[in-house]
XYZ file of C-alpha atoms in Angstrom:
665
model
C 32.005 -27.155 7.799
C 30.995 -27.877 4.438
C 30.217 -25.323 1.547
C 26.304 -25.925 2.342
C 26.706 -25.250 6.033
C 28.714 -21.982 5.263
C 26.040 -20.910 2.880
C 23.357 -21.760 5.543
C 25.260 -19.494 8.203
C 25.854 -16.669 5.953
C 21.901 -16.632 5.086
C 20.969 -16.725 8.790
C 23.278 -14.182 9.906
C 21.838 -11.950 6.929
C 18.379 -12.701 7.894
C 18.904 -11.760 11.421
C 20.372 -8.438 9.998
C 17.257 -7.669 7.697
C 14.932 -5.261 9.657
C 11.220 -6.622 9.676
C 8.379 -3.964 9.742
C 6.720 -5.330 13.137
C 9.861 -5.850 15.116
C 10.939 -2.267 14.398
C 7.790 -0.785 15.500
C 7.752 -2.953 18.575
C 10.597 -2.053 20.720
C 12.877 -1.046 17.728
C 13.434 1.913 15.636
C 11.169 2.745 12.957
C 13.883 4.754 10.915
C 16.066 1.864 10.594
C 13.295 -0.096 8.750
C 12.645 3.330 6.708
C 16.169 3.430 5.934
C 16.365 -0.294 4.896
C 13.263 0.155 2.480
C 14.734 3.291 0.719
C 18.430 2.145 0.097
C 17.868 0.313 -3.091
C 15.197 2.669 -4.046
C 17.503 5.803 -3.797
C 20.114 3.994 -5.836
C 17.916 3.127 -8.511
C 16.368 6.480 -8.682
C 19.722 8.101 -8.791
C 20.925 6.210 -11.788
C 17.658 6.566 -13.414
C 17.903 10.466 -12.795
C 21.496 10.517 -14.423
C 20.047 8.494 -17.422
C 17.205 11.158 -17.594
C 19.788 13.916 -17.686
C 21.582 12.326 -20.593
C 18.375 11.577 -22.475
C 17.728 15.503 -21.861
C 21.169 16.494 -23.387
C 20.408 14.197 -26.337
C 16.857 15.741 -27.051
C 18.582 19.194 -26.632
C 21.132 18.419 -29.183
C 19.069 16.548 -31.910
C 15.621 18.485 -31.782
C 14.488 22.120 -32.687
C 12.653 24.247 -30.179
C 9.270 22.769 -31.551
C 10.463 19.181 -31.700
C 11.776 19.345 -28.187
C 8.576 20.674 -26.778
C 6.917 17.959 -28.403
C 9.378 15.412 -26.932
C 8.912 16.861 -23.693
C 5.237 16.652 -23.892
C 5.246 13.089 -25.024
C 7.581 11.832 -22.197
C 5.540 13.621 -19.453
C 2.118 12.366 -20.758
C 3.547 9.000 -20.788
C 4.452 9.227 -17.172
C 1.405 10.698 -16.384
C -0.696 7.988 -17.872
C 1.361 5.199 -16.385
C 0.540 6.826 -12.909
C -3.058 7.126 -13.701
C -3.328 3.294 -14.482
C -1.321 2.408 -11.579
C -3.744 3.989 -9.321
C -6.661 2.571 -11.265
C -5.271 -0.693 -10.689
C -6.007 -0.428 -7.021
C -9.431 -1.776 -7.633
C -8.029 -5.133 -8.719
C -5.472 -5.066 -5.778
C -8.437 -4.594 -3.492
C -10.355 -7.440 -5.100
C -7.640 -9.873 -4.766
C -6.900 -9.228 -1.265
C -10.394 -9.902 -0.035
C -9.643 -13.726 -0.253
C -6.661 -15.840 0.753
C -3.960 -16.846 -2.068
C -5.713 -19.223 -4.412
C -5.929 -20.275 -8.011
C -8.874 -17.926 -8.730
C -6.353 -14.949 -8.512
C -5.129 -15.943 -11.893
C -8.945 -15.607 -13.346
C -9.225 -12.057 -12.121
C -5.743 -11.099 -13.207
C -6.692 -12.376 -16.676
C -9.864 -10.337 -16.909
C -7.693 -7.148 -16.172
C -5.089 -8.231 -18.500
C -7.648 -8.355 -21.111
C -8.624 -4.727 -20.479
C -4.981 -3.668 -20.327
C -4.558 -5.392 -23.699
C -7.364 -3.608 -25.154
C -5.971 -0.285 -24.160
C -2.672 -1.356 -25.081
C -3.675 -2.219 -28.702
C -5.817 0.847 -28.963
C -2.858 3.182 -27.985
C -0.564 1.577 -30.436
C -3.141 1.978 -33.385
C -3.647 5.496 -32.610
C 0.170 6.094 -32.337
C 0.475 4.195 -35.682
C -2.068 6.332 -37.309
C -0.581 9.685 -36.048
C 2.722 8.987 -37.229
C 1.361 7.437 -40.511
C -0.474 10.881 -41.065
C 2.368 12.900 -39.958
C 4.499 10.916 -42.607
C 2.137 11.508 -45.413
C 1.610 15.206 -44.442
C 5.304 15.994 -44.802
C 6.392 13.730 -47.573
C 9.633 12.625 -45.961
C 10.465 9.218 -44.314
C 10.192 8.981 -40.416
C 13.088 10.577 -38.644
C 14.616 10.508 -35.022
C 11.681 12.430 -33.604
C 9.039 10.081 -35.033
C 11.050 6.975 -33.810
C 11.392 8.634 -30.187
C 7.559 9.157 -30.288
C 6.765 5.488 -31.367
C 9.040 3.907 -28.815
C 7.854 6.317 -26.063
C 4.389 5.193 -26.612
C 4.976 1.524 -27.082
C 6.865 1.534 -23.668
C 3.561 2.951 -22.504
C 1.652 0.252 -23.927
C 3.737 -2.587 -22.631
C 3.618 -0.842 -19.260
C -0.225 -1.120 -19.149
C -0.133 -4.907 -19.474
C 3.264 -5.347 -17.318
C 1.719 -3.234 -14.390
C -1.375 -5.253 -14.393
C 0.378 -8.535 -14.189
C 2.479 -7.062 -11.323
C -0.398 -5.697 -9.337
C -1.901 -9.288 -9.261
C 0.845 -10.274 -6.989
C 1.748 -6.921 -5.498
C -1.484 -7.000 -3.669
C -0.268 -9.952 -1.598
C 3.421 -9.204 -1.041
C 6.403 -7.603 -2.383
C 8.306 -8.616 -5.631
C 12.000 -9.015 -4.841
C 14.618 -8.589 -7.423
C 18.256 -8.758 -6.991
C 20.055 -5.595 -6.266
C 22.134 -6.063 -9.258
C 19.298 -6.387 -11.522
C 17.696 -3.304 -10.234
C 20.811 -0.928 -10.709
C 22.032 -2.827 -13.691
C 18.950 -2.221 -15.863
C 19.017 1.390 -15.258
C 22.541 1.655 -16.679
C 21.773 -0.666 -19.599
C 20.135 2.203 -21.779
C 23.018 4.543 -21.237
C 25.668 1.683 -21.887
C 23.630 0.607 -25.203
C 23.875 4.315 -26.466
C 27.567 4.494 -26.064
C 28.011 0.985 -27.440
C 26.248 1.983 -30.735
C 27.103 5.561 -30.870
C 29.980 4.916 -33.345
C 28.006 2.706 -35.673
C 24.332 4.612 -35.348
C 25.465 8.062 -34.623
C 22.244 9.898 -33.074
C 20.147 7.071 -33.812
C 21.815 5.074 -31.325
C 19.575 6.775 -28.712
C 16.234 5.493 -29.568
C 17.782 2.265 -30.209
C 19.159 2.233 -26.842
C 15.722 3.392 -25.465
C 14.167 0.327 -27.104
C 16.691 -2.182 -25.747
C 16.439 -0.725 -22.207
C 12.690 -0.851 -22.312
C 12.584 -4.442 -23.556
C 15.109 -5.477 -20.933
C 13.618 -3.997 -17.977
C 9.851 -5.015 -18.861
C 11.047 -8.613 -19.473
C 12.778 -8.751 -16.069
C 9.753 -7.335 -14.424
C 7.686 -9.999 -16.041
C 10.142 -12.783 -15.094
C 10.484 -11.755 -11.483
C 6.724 -11.254 -11.131
C 6.157 -14.694 -12.575
C 8.237 -16.197 -10.171
C 6.787 -14.353 -7.409
C 3.274 -15.971 -8.478
C 5.023 -19.441 -8.414
C 6.210 -18.725 -4.823
C 2.743 -18.530 -3.722
C 1.510 -21.546 -5.563
C -0.610 -19.203 -7.745
C -0.938 -20.203 -11.407
C 0.841 -17.358 -13.394
C -1.738 -15.480 -15.359
C -1.637 -15.989 -19.096
C -2.015 -12.698 -21.271
C -3.191 -15.066 -24.238
C -6.070 -16.264 -22.258
C -8.823 -13.348 -23.060
C -11.467 -13.022 -20.506
C -14.420 -10.425 -20.459
C -13.634 -7.876 -17.713
C -16.276 -7.614 -14.988
C -16.747 -3.879 -14.016
C -19.445 -2.267 -12.289
C -20.164 1.411 -12.689
C -18.996 1.780 -9.001
C -15.645 0.027 -10.035
C -15.269 2.174 -12.959
C -16.027 5.388 -10.608
C -13.482 4.044 -8.212
C -10.697 3.430 -10.983
C -11.250 7.199 -12.167
C -10.832 8.390 -8.604
C -8.033 6.277 -7.798
C -6.149 7.091 -11.052
C -6.626 10.697 -10.798
C -5.313 10.713 -7.408
C -2.218 8.751 -8.120
C -1.568 11.118 -11.136
C -1.518 14.230 -8.701
C 1.841 12.709 -7.627
C 3.259 13.474 -11.121
C 3.290 17.212 -10.622
C 6.593 17.905 -12.591
C 4.814 16.190 -15.738
C 1.723 18.026 -15.004
C 3.762 21.595 -14.954
C 5.497 20.563 -18.252
C 2.376 19.817 -20.196
C 0.662 22.958 -18.647
C 3.514 25.081 -20.229
C 3.727 23.212 -23.571
C 0.178 23.252 -24.004
C -0.368 26.933 -23.124
C 2.501 27.787 -25.459
C 4.221 30.435 -23.470
C 6.826 32.413 -25.221
C 10.002 33.199 -23.359
C 9.493 30.061 -21.001
C 11.735 27.669 -22.926
C 14.480 27.793 -20.266
C 11.930 27.280 -17.444
C 10.432 24.197 -19.610
C 13.610 22.717 -19.936
C 14.743 22.888 -16.306
C 11.130 21.660 -15.388
C 11.689 18.617 -17.546
C 15.063 18.076 -15.970
C 13.781 18.229 -12.636
C 10.450 16.333 -13.353
C 11.955 12.880 -11.996
C 13.043 14.687 -8.853
C 9.558 15.996 -8.327
C 8.087 12.564 -9.126
C 10.260 11.105 -6.679
C 9.358 13.564 -4.090
C 5.583 12.558 -4.638
C 6.241 8.899 -4.930
C 9.087 7.901 -2.768
C 6.693 6.727 0.172
C 5.157 4.359 -2.322
C 7.709 1.589 -1.274
C 5.736 1.353 1.940
C 2.582 0.508 0.389
C 2.486 -3.154 1.392
C 3.408 -2.103 4.925
C 0.534 0.028 5.236
C -1.592 -2.684 4.008
C -0.269 -5.360 6.282
C -1.270 -2.706 9.165
C -4.593 -2.016 7.771
C -6.947 -3.737 10.308
C -8.032 -1.837 13.243
C -6.107 -3.673 15.684
C -2.806 -2.558 14.105
C -4.019 1.057 14.507
C -1.144 2.093 16.867
C 1.556 0.727 14.977
C 0.095 2.278 11.781
C 0.265 5.641 13.561
C 4.104 5.122 14.516
C 4.838 4.231 10.816
C 2.780 7.322 9.603
C 4.809 9.413 11.985
C 8.397 7.989 10.776
C 7.294 8.655 7.261
C 6.381 12.234 8.086
C 9.833 12.735 9.716
C 11.616 11.118 6.794
C 9.746 13.180 4.369
C 11.738 16.475 5.218
C 15.313 14.425 4.874
C 14.191 12.970 1.502
C 12.794 16.656 0.225
C 16.209 18.438 1.273
C 18.171 15.421 -0.367
C 16.278 15.876 -3.604
C 16.626 19.796 -3.418
C 20.437 19.290 -2.937
C 20.534 17.103 -5.907
C 18.663 19.793 -8.029
C 21.242 22.202 -6.959
C 24.040 19.997 -7.929
C 22.366 19.143 -11.316
C 22.251 23.160 -11.745
C 26.026 23.327 -11.035
C 27.013 20.633 -13.218
C 24.953 21.710 -16.461
C 25.616 25.281 -16.267
C 28.170 26.246 -13.700
C 25.860 28.246 -11.404
C 22.690 27.964 -9.194
C 19.596 29.586 -11.165
C 17.064 31.329 -8.853
C 14.410 29.116 -10.063
C 16.562 25.875 -8.980
C 16.741 27.285 -5.585
C 13.109 28.021 -5.436
C 12.631 24.167 -6.158
C 13.906 23.251 -2.769
C 10.678 24.345 -0.913
C 8.799 22.684 -3.460
C 10.369 19.380 -3.403
C 10.146 19.297 0.583
C 6.439 20.262 0.323
C 5.943 17.635 -2.400
C 7.744 14.945 -0.263
C 5.622 15.693 2.849
C 2.212 15.716 0.871
C 3.469 12.432 -1.070
C 3.504 10.393 2.254
C 0.349 11.753 2.890
C -0.993 10.567 -0.398
C 0.180 7.239 0.172
C -1.367 7.084 3.604
C -4.815 7.769 2.237
C -4.437 5.993 -0.874
C -3.431 2.816 0.958
C -6.651 3.310 3.320
C -9.069 3.699 0.348
C -9.743 7.293 1.292
C -10.054 8.213 -2.434
C -12.692 11.088 -1.561
C -10.218 13.215 0.420
C -7.412 12.437 -2.179
C -9.642 13.713 -4.830
C -10.351 16.947 -2.782
C -6.719 17.604 -2.406
C -6.168 16.617 -6.167
C -8.945 19.131 -7.109
C -7.439 22.022 -4.776
C -4.149 21.279 -6.864
C -5.945 21.015 -10.221
C -7.519 24.624 -9.528
C -4.245 25.931 -8.346
C -2.240 25.148 -11.435
C -4.302 27.419 -13.726
C -4.306 30.207 -11.396
C -0.547 30.196 -11.916
C -0.980 31.234 -15.370
C -2.272 34.531 -14.126
C 1.499 35.004 -13.119
C 2.679 34.725 -16.489
C 2.566 37.985 -18.368
C 1.571 38.549 -21.896
C 2.830 37.152 -25.112
C 6.748 37.573 -25.638
C 7.722 38.218 -22.303
C 9.536 35.584 -19.799
C 7.287 34.267 -17.068
C 8.652 35.012 -13.501
C 10.016 31.543 -12.755
C 10.662 32.055 -9.130
C 7.086 32.988 -8.372
C 5.510 30.120 -10.714
C 7.579 27.779 -8.792
C 6.935 28.912 -5.201
C 3.206 29.405 -6.177
C 3.117 25.798 -7.232
C 4.568 24.864 -3.764
C 1.849 26.741 -2.257
C -0.719 25.014 -4.385
C 0.614 21.726 -3.254
C 0.520 22.672 0.551
C -2.957 23.859 0.112
C -3.786 20.292 -1.231
C -2.154 18.750 1.719
C -4.114 20.846 4.114
C -7.449 19.980 2.234
C -6.684 16.202 2.521
C -5.706 16.310 6.255
C -8.779 18.715 7.173
C -11.261 16.806 5.091
C -14.242 16.963 7.250
C -16.687 14.708 5.285
C -16.992 10.948 5.394
C -14.555 8.933 2.996
C -16.572 6.192 2.216
C -13.678 3.757 2.991
C -14.063 0.203 2.771
C -13.967 -1.537 6.382
C -10.936 -3.999 6.593
C -11.732 -7.573 7.235
C -10.875 -9.614 10.619
C -11.663 -6.743 13.076
C -11.883 -9.089 15.711
C -14.360 -9.953 18.765
C -13.597 -6.563 20.618
C -14.621 -4.453 17.588
C -17.468 -6.604 17.110
C -18.599 -6.080 20.512
C -18.242 -2.134 20.206
C -20.324 -2.522 16.856
C -23.070 -4.399 18.877
C -23.003 -1.984 21.870
C -23.067 1.141 19.605
C -26.501 -0.212 18.190
C -29.543 1.679 19.743
C -32.372 -0.503 18.042
C -33.607 -4.093 18.533
C -30.900 -6.847 18.398
C -30.628 -10.429 18.264
C -27.557 -12.419 18.826
C -26.648 -15.565 17.062
C -24.044 -18.402 17.445
C -22.872 -21.183 15.203
C -20.842 -23.990 16.865
C -18.685 -25.937 14.702
C -16.398 -27.995 16.894
C -14.855 -30.605 14.244
C -13.994 -28.107 11.595
C -11.249 -26.359 9.774
C -10.308 -22.823 9.267
C -11.410 -22.604 5.650
C -14.738 -24.294 6.448
C -15.916 -21.870 9.202
C -14.568 -18.813 6.679
C -16.851 -20.341 4.155
C -19.788 -20.393 6.765
C -18.852 -16.722 7.907
C -18.776 -15.456 4.391
C -22.413 -16.807 3.866
C -23.725 -15.236 7.146
C -22.057 -11.762 6.231
C -23.579 -12.047 2.886
C -27.041 -12.609 4.226
C -26.716 -9.887 6.856
C -25.330 -7.173 4.548
C -26.004 -3.869 6.326
C -28.456 -5.458 8.888
C -25.764 -6.756 11.144
C -21.974 -8.101 11.669
C -20.317 -11.285 12.010
C -17.267 -12.573 13.594
C -15.315 -15.658 13.944
C -14.221 -16.585 17.615
C -12.247 -19.959 17.845
C -14.560 -22.604 16.517
C -17.755 -20.602 16.950
C -19.166 -17.895 14.851
C -21.272 -15.050 16.338
C -23.334 -12.471 14.600
C -25.860 -9.835 15.611
C -28.854 -8.768 13.530
C -30.909 -5.550 13.717
C -34.313 -4.576 13.038
C -37.703 -5.913 14.186
C -37.849 -8.826 12.007
C -35.412 -11.725 11.828
C -32.869 -11.746 8.985
C -31.124 -15.035 9.792
C -32.876 -18.516 9.324
C -31.178 -21.090 11.383
C -32.324 -23.966 9.208
C -30.483 -22.202 6.203
C -27.392 -21.840 8.342
C -27.231 -25.504 8.899
C -27.503 -26.135 5.103
C -24.511 -23.705 4.596
C -22.622 -25.959 7.270
C -22.795 -29.110 5.260
C -23.185 -31.411 8.312
C -20.233 -29.503 9.996
C -22.184 -27.668 12.393
C -23.009 -28.631 15.817
C -25.530 -26.063 16.871
C -27.148 -22.834 15.779
C -29.083 -20.601 18.239
C -30.544 -17.207 18.095
C -31.426 -15.158 21.306
C -34.799 -13.329 21.900
C -34.734 -9.630 20.424
C -33.360 -7.212 23.034
C -33.975 -3.287 23.215
C -30.495 -2.396 22.203
C -27.026 -3.808 21.521
C -25.698 -2.668 24.956
C -28.460 -4.470 26.734
C -28.297 -7.600 24.530
C -24.563 -7.818 25.376
C -25.017 -7.281 28.958
C -28.106 -9.674 29.283
C -27.654 -12.970 30.733
C -28.819 -14.834 27.569
C -26.894 -12.608 25.309
C -23.828 -12.958 27.488
C -24.253 -16.796 27.622
C -24.057 -16.849 23.903
C -21.132 -14.359 23.445
C -19.052 -16.008 26.368
C -19.069 -12.875 28.416
C -16.423 -13.202 31.433
C -17.920 -13.177 35.031
C -16.752 -9.754 36.012
C -14.264 -6.966 34.870
C -13.520 -3.205 35.301
C -11.544 -0.704 33.542
C -8.356 0.366 34.931
C -6.277 3.178 33.827
C -3.081 1.946 31.973
C -0.506 2.900 34.744
C -2.396 0.781 37.062
C -2.935 -2.115 34.880
C 1.007 -2.263 34.357
C 1.754 -1.934 38.190
C -0.667 -5.018 38.699
C 1.156 -6.858 36.195
C 4.465 -6.114 37.612
C 3.209 -7.182 41.159
C 1.286 -10.192 39.966
C 3.892 -11.575 37.483
C 7.383 -11.224 38.277
C 9.455 -11.010 35.087
C 6.465 -9.738 33.071
C 7.249 -7.458 30.275
C 5.270 -4.290 28.958
C 5.119 -2.825 25.491
C 3.106 0.410 24.819
C 2.301 0.254 21.183
C 1.096 3.941 21.125
C 4.233 5.691 22.599
C 6.879 2.909 21.368
C 7.992 2.444 24.964
C 8.951 -0.871 26.338
C 11.073 -2.744 28.667
C 14.694 -3.177 27.899
C 14.195 -6.894 27.696
C 11.853 -6.726 24.806
C 14.400 -4.711 22.773
C 16.956 -7.705 23.624
C 14.689 -10.154 21.933
C 15.583 -11.041 18.309
C 13.971 -9.621 15.411
C 12.166 -12.727 14.515
C 10.927 -13.051 18.102
C 9.648 -9.378 18.263
C 7.927 -10.194 15.016
C 6.299 -13.379 16.457
C 5.116 -11.345 19.412
C 3.090 -9.164 17.363
C 1.773 -11.969 15.524
C 0.494 -13.648 18.614
C -0.937 -10.500 20.074
C -2.931 -9.838 17.037
C -4.409 -13.437 17.134
C -5.112 -12.910 20.806
C -6.987 -9.632 19.958
C -9.077 -11.325 17.215
C -10.084 -13.849 19.851
C -8.361 -16.852 18.476
C -6.045 -19.542 20.260
C -2.379 -19.209 20.193
C -0.337 -22.405 20.714
C 3.300 -21.482 20.990
C 4.668 -24.037 23.538
C 8.447 -23.044 22.522
C 7.912 -19.439 23.445
C 9.151 -18.389 26.975
C 6.147 -15.921 27.076
C 2.347 -15.929 26.771
C 1.127 -12.738 25.064
C -1.904 -10.700 26.174
C -3.324 -7.832 24.094
C -5.067 -4.830 25.806
C -7.647 -3.659 23.289
C -9.230 0.000 23.440
C -11.426 0.987 20.439
C -10.783 -2.103 18.583
C -6.989 -1.267 18.572
C -4.216 -3.158 20.331
C -2.971 -0.458 22.805
C -0.763 -2.452 25.215
C 0.926 -5.715 24.973
C 1.774 -7.887 28.205
C 4.494 -10.555 28.164
C 3.668 -13.244 30.770
C 6.551 -15.666 31.628
C 5.595 -19.267 31.168
C 7.535 -20.336 34.221
C 4.844 -18.852 36.567
C 2.071 -21.040 37.845
C -0.490 -22.195 35.152
C -3.486 -20.862 37.537
C -1.559 -17.446 37.953
C -1.122 -17.000 34.126
C -4.954 -17.935 33.468
C -5.900 -15.477 36.324
C -3.888 -12.836 34.499
C -5.442 -13.735 31.003
C -8.848 -13.450 32.396
C -8.195 -10.089 34.007
C -7.233 -8.641 30.587
C -9.945 -10.406 28.745
C -12.386 -8.956 31.215
C -11.046 -5.286 31.106
C -11.341 -5.516 27.057
C -14.866 -6.726 27.308
C -15.929 -3.687 29.849
C -13.978 -1.508 27.504
C -15.898 -2.774 24.386
C -19.412 -2.470 25.593
C -18.731 0.653 28.005
């Protein structure tokens, strides 16, 4: 065996061992996937926390009490501002996800890069003016504190641009970096400080901070650019300035998303609260909150590594899988919070030799923050910003009320009461987010499929017309272009869906919205036929009428069977057939014996079947049929191809008829 063959064999074995989201949720263990995703994040955060503690010891040694408070404020302000900007970039990520990967992504990202460059240059200018004014006022040259401030705010300026570039590709896929790079960059700052300590003394620390910042951001840009090239998207150029196109609604969405994501930086909020309030006697508590701020940030943001997974499961068809992932993260949140609490206790023992009461009180705070953090990610990925804002307001109102627990000037605050009160405020914000009773204004995901379209049609109480476009000799992107024009014309007066080589739509109201002649023009000669039905009194009657059924392709007959009866019928009619219940996660043992890639392929084909698209997989031993209810795939049937073709067609028609009846019932 040659060296190339050995390398290919190793890569194939590694690929088989790597957990994949869909295969873990279909017949696998969701916890295994959660552990796989968190392993590198845990190592990087642990090393980063160690560097943070060393940085704290340096600040404690170098600065006076006043300088220490200012350095804490600057550091935590930068963390809070970075989290806000990352949340605001959700508007960019949403725009990019609306289309398939294409060169136009670069233009959109360049518009946002221009916006980030304006903000970065403005921040650098304000920082320079502030440091210059302080220099002139004091009459002495800048010291270590001023250099630390300058590097800290310069890092935020670089982050504004780098995170914008990163968001452009993160909207479509993860950016993979080698594990050694992730862990090595976390250690670079500490290694640089040790290297230059003998030459520069205390000045080695800000120099090491500058080196680690430059190296880590350069690595981020490098691997981000590589990810762009892998998707065949031109890498955006920060030197190409384009005018941003932001409406008032975009600015509002940016503000809400930014504020929502900033709520995960609770430790930074508490440090700024104590510094700005100027509480005397709270120096020890302030120092501990600064030391534990990364742990609080991790508790609030650990689930963000699963953001791409929630986006992959965003459509209605994947609702059952998404709920299984949500339950897995909810269970994992208690493990993560407990582990962070143990790390906080270990830090206290290592730095002071004993466990302080406020550190013990931090344990419940970390557990509550960890649970609310995964709730935050869930709603953030679903664009449910209103309930996130409501939860953030509950937390924002709760933090100032904690000031009532701090006694008068010159007295030490009750640290345990402050920490436990903060945990109660976070728990309240989580309750508000979960129990939010009002509409979220959530953007509906694309690609809901024929069954969700039928449900929308049947739910319409007013007059309805059904239209159909036939494009027999066309390609997918050509049909997508016509579908986009129809959706743009309908706006809120109807809904369109692609089914095979036809496009269906319905329009509401007494007057026609769509002009068949205009639709023919949009097709540019690729459309075979356009037809629109006569108006029907309601959507349900339109779907059940003979004319409407002929246009939609209604099955001859069908009935709604209970799930157990449907499963029993499959086992009797199709020996060797397999069943997967997506809601509960139960499945036949043979499904668990399939390889990870085979289970992932099962979900891909099930989703295409639910969308009403043809699936050709002659090499697979199974045909996959989806039982859809409420627009969601609830049950998967794997029918063996070795069965008679007529028998397989009969079973496919049975599942399709049941889906039809459930959609229009």
